[in-house]
Short mmCIF file of C-alpha atoms in Angstrom, two decimals:
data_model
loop_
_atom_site.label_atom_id
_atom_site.label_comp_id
_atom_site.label_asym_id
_atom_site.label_seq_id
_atom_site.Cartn_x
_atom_site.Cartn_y
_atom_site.Cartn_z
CA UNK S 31 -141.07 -7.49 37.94
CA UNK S 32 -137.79 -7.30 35.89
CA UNK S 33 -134.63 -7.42 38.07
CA UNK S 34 -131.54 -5.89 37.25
CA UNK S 35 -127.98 -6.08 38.94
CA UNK S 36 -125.11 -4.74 38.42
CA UNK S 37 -121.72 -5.01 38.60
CA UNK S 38 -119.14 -4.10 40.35
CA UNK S 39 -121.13 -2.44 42.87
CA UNK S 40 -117.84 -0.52 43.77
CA UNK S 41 -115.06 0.41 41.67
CA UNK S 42 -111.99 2.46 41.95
CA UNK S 43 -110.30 3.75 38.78
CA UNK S 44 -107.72 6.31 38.14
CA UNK S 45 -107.57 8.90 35.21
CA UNK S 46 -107.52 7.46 31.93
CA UNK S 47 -108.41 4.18 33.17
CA UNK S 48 -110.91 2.08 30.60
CA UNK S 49 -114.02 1.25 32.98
CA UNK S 50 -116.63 -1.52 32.65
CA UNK S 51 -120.10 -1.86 33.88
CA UNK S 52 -122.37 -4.62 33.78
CA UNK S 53 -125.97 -4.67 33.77
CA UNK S 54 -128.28 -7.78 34.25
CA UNK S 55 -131.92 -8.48 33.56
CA UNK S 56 -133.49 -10.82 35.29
CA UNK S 57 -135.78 -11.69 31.81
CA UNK S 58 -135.22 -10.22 28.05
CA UNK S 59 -135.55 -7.13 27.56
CA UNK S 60 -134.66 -6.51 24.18
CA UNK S 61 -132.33 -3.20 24.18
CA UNK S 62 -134.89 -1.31 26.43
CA UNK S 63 -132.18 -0.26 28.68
CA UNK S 64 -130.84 3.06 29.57
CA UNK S 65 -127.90 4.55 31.89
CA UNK S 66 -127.54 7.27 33.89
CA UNK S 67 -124.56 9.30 35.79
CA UNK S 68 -125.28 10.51 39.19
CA UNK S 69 -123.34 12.47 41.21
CA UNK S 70 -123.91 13.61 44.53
CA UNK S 71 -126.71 15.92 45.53
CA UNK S 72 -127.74 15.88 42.07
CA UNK S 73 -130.16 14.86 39.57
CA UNK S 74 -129.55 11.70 37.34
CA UNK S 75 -128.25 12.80 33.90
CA UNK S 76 -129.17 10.18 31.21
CA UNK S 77 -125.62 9.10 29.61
CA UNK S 78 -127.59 6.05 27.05
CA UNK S 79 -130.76 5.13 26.05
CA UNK S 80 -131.75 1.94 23.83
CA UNK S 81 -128.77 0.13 24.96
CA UNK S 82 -126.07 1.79 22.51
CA UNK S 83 -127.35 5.41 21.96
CA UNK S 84 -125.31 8.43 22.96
CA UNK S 85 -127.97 10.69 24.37
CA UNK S 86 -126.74 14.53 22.71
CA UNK S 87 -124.49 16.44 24.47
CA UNK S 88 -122.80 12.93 26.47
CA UNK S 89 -118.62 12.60 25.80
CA UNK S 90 -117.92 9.86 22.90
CA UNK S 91 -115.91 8.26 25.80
CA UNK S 92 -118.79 6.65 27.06
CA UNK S 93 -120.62 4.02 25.01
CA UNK S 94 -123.13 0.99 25.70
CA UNK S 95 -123.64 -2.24 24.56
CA UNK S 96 -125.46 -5.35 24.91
CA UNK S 97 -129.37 -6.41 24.46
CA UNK S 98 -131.18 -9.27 25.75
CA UNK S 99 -130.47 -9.77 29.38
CA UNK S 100 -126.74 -8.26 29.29
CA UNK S 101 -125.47 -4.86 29.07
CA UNK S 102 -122.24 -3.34 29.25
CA UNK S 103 -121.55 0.95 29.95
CA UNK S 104 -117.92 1.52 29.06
CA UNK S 105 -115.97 4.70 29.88
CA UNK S 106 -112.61 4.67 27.42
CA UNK S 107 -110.75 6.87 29.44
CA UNK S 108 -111.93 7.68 33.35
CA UNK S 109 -111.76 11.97 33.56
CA UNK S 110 -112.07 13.51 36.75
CA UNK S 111 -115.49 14.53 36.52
CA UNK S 112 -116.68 10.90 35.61
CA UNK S 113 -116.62 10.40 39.24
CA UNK S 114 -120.10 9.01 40.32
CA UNK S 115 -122.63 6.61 40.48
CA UNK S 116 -123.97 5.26 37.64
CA UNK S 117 -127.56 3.28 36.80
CA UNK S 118 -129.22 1.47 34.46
CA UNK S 119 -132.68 1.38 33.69
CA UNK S 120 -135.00 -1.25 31.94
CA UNK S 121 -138.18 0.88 30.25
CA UNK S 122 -139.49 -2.07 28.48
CA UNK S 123 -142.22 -3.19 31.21
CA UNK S 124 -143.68 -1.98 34.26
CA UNK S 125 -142.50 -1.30 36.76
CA UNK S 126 -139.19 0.64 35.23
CA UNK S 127 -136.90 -0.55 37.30
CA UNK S 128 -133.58 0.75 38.30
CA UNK S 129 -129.96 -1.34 39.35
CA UNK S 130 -128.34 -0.88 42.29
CA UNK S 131 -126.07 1.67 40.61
CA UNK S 132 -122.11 1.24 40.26
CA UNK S 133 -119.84 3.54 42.36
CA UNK S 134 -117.10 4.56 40.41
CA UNK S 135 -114.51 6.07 42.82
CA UNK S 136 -111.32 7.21 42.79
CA UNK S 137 -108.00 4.65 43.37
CA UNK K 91 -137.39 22.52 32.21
CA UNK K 92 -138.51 20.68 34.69
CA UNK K 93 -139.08 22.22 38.45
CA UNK K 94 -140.43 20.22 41.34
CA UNK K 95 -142.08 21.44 44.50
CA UNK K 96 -144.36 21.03 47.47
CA UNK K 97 -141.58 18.77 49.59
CA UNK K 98 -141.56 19.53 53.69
CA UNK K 99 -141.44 17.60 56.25
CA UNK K 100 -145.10 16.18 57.22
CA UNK K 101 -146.28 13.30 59.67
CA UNK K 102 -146.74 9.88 59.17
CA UNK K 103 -149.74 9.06 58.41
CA UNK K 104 -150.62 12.19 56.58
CA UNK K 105 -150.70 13.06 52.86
CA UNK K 106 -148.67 15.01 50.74
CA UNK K 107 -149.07 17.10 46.79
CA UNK K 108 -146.09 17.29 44.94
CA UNK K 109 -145.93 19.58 41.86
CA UNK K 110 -143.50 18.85 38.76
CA UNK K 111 -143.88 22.13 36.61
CA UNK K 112 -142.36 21.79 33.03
CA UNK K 113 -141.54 24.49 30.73
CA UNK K 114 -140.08 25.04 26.96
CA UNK K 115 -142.25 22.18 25.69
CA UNK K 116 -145.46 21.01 26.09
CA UNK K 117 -146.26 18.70 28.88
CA UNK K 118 -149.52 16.58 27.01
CA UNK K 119 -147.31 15.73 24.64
CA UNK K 120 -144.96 13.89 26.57
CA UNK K 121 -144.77 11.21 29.08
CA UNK K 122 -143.76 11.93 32.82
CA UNK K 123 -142.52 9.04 35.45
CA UNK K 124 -141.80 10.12 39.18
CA UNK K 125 -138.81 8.42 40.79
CA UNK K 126 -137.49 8.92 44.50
CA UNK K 127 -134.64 8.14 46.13
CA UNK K 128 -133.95 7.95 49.61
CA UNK K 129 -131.14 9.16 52.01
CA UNK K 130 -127.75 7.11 51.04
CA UNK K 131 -129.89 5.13 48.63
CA UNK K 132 -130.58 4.20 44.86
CA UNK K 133 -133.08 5.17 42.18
CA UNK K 134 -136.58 4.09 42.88
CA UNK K 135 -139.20 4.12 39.95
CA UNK K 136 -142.34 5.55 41.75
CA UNK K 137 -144.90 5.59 38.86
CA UNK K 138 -145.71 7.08 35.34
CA UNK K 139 -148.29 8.77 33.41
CA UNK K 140 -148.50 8.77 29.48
CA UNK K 141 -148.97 11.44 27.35
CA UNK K 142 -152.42 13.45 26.75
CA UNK K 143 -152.61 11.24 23.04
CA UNK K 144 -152.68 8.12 24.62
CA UNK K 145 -154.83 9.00 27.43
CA UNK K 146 -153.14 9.91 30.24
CA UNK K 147 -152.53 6.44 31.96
CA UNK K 148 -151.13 5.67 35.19
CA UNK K 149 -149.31 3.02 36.35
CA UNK K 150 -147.23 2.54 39.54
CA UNK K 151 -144.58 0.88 41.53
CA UNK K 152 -146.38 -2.30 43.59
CA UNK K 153 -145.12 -1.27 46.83
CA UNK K 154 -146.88 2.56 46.42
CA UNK K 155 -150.11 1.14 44.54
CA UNK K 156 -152.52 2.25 46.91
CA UNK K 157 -151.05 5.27 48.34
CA UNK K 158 -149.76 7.23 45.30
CA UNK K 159 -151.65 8.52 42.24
CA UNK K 160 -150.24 10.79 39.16
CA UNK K 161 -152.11 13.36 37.71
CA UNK K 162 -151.59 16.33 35.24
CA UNK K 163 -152.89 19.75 34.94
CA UNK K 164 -152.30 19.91 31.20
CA UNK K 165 -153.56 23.91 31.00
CA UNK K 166 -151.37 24.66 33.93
CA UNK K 167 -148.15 22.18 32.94
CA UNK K 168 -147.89 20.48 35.78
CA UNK K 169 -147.91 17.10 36.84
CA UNK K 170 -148.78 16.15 40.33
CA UNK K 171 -147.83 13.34 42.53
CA UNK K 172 -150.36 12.73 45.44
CA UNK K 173 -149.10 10.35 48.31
CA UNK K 174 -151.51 9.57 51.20
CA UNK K 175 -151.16 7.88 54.27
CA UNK K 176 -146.96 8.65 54.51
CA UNK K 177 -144.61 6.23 56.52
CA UNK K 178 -141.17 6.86 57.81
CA UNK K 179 -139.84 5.06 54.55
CA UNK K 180 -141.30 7.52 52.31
CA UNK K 181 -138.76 9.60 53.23
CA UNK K 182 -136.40 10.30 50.20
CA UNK K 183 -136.05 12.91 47.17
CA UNK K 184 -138.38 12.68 44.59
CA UNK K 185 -137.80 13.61 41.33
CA UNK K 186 -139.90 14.04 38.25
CA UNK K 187 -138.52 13.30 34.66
CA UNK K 188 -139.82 13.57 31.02
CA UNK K 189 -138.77 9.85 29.97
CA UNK K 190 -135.22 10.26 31.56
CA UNK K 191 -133.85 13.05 28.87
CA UNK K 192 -134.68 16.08 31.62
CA UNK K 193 -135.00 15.82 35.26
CA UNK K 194 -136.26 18.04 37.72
CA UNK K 195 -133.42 19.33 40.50
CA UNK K 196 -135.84 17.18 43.27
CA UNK K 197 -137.73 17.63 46.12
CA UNK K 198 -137.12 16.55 49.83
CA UNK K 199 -140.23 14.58 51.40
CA UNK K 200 -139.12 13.89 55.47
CA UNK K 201 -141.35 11.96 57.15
CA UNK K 202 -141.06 12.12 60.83
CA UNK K 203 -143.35 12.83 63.83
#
């Protein structure tokens, strides 16, 4: 199975901070990669898929890059209600397997 | 729209039916995974079945293989998640999604005697 981490596990940000997460695969994985926001009690909302691509209706603030076996989510400028926990995904082999998630929290 | 149900609370050992019901598009033409998560904890990729085009293949996390199975009901639009013999660390929300663009809102499996 592919293996991703991610890091920080834990991060606290204040508005209009620029915030970086890193994702690692364990093997290549091309730019199979997605992210998602979670917030509590909810569902996962898909942020970016293949890597780099804005899934419609997502803030430009947010952006991904990376392929191979390192991946970056980066949020320009923190907003209030980019409070969460945020994943990424590998869908390039079974099983699709999640990171630990990042918690971004407030300073 | 995706709208999961059939959560409770049920005893080990026992089996369970979940239903994922999707609406405004049509379910054989997409491809559905299952994920759970559990109390306090992260995602967890439970399994996946492929659209009706290429067959309607199933394949599923190694530590579930065994005790889960995906089907779909393509006339009725729903996919279904059957897990048998349930342990205490089944326990968690499990949600359907059509290839992480829509989610369901989840449903809570407790598994407790």
């Amino acid at each position: 199975d592919i293996q991703l981490t991610q890091s920080p596990s834990f991060l606290s940000a204040s508005v209009g901070d620029r915030v970086t997460i890193t994702c690692r695969a364990s093997q290549g994985i091309s730019s199979y990669l997605a992210w998602y926001q979670q917030k509590l009690g909810r569902a996962p909302k898909l942020l970016i898929y293949s890597a780099s691509t804005l899934q419609s209706g997502v803030p430009s603030r947010f952006s991904g890059s990376g392929s191979g076996t390192e991946f970056t989510l980066t949020i320009s400028s923190l907003q209030p209600e980019d409070f969460a926990t945020y994943y990424c995904q590998q869908v390039i082999n079974y099983p699709f397997t999640f990171g630990p998630g990042t918690k971004v929290d407030f300073k | 729209q995706l709208v999961e149900s059939g959560g409770g609370l049920v005893q080990p050992g026992r089996s369970l039916r979940l239903s994922c019901t999707a609406s405004g598009f049509t379910l054989g033409d997409y491809a559905v995974s299952w994920v759970r998560q559990a109390p306090g904890k992260g995602l967890e990729w439970v399994g996946f079945i492929t659209n009706k085009a290429d067959g309607g293949t199933t394949e599923y996390a190694a530590s579930l293989k065994g005790r889960v199975s995906i089907s779909t009901n393509y006339s009725e639009s729903i996919v279904y998640l059957q897990l048998n013999s349930l342990k205490t660390e089944d326990t968690a929300v499990y949600y359907c999604t059509r290839g992480g663009f829509n989610w369901g809102q989840g449903t809570l499996v407790t598994v407790s005697s």
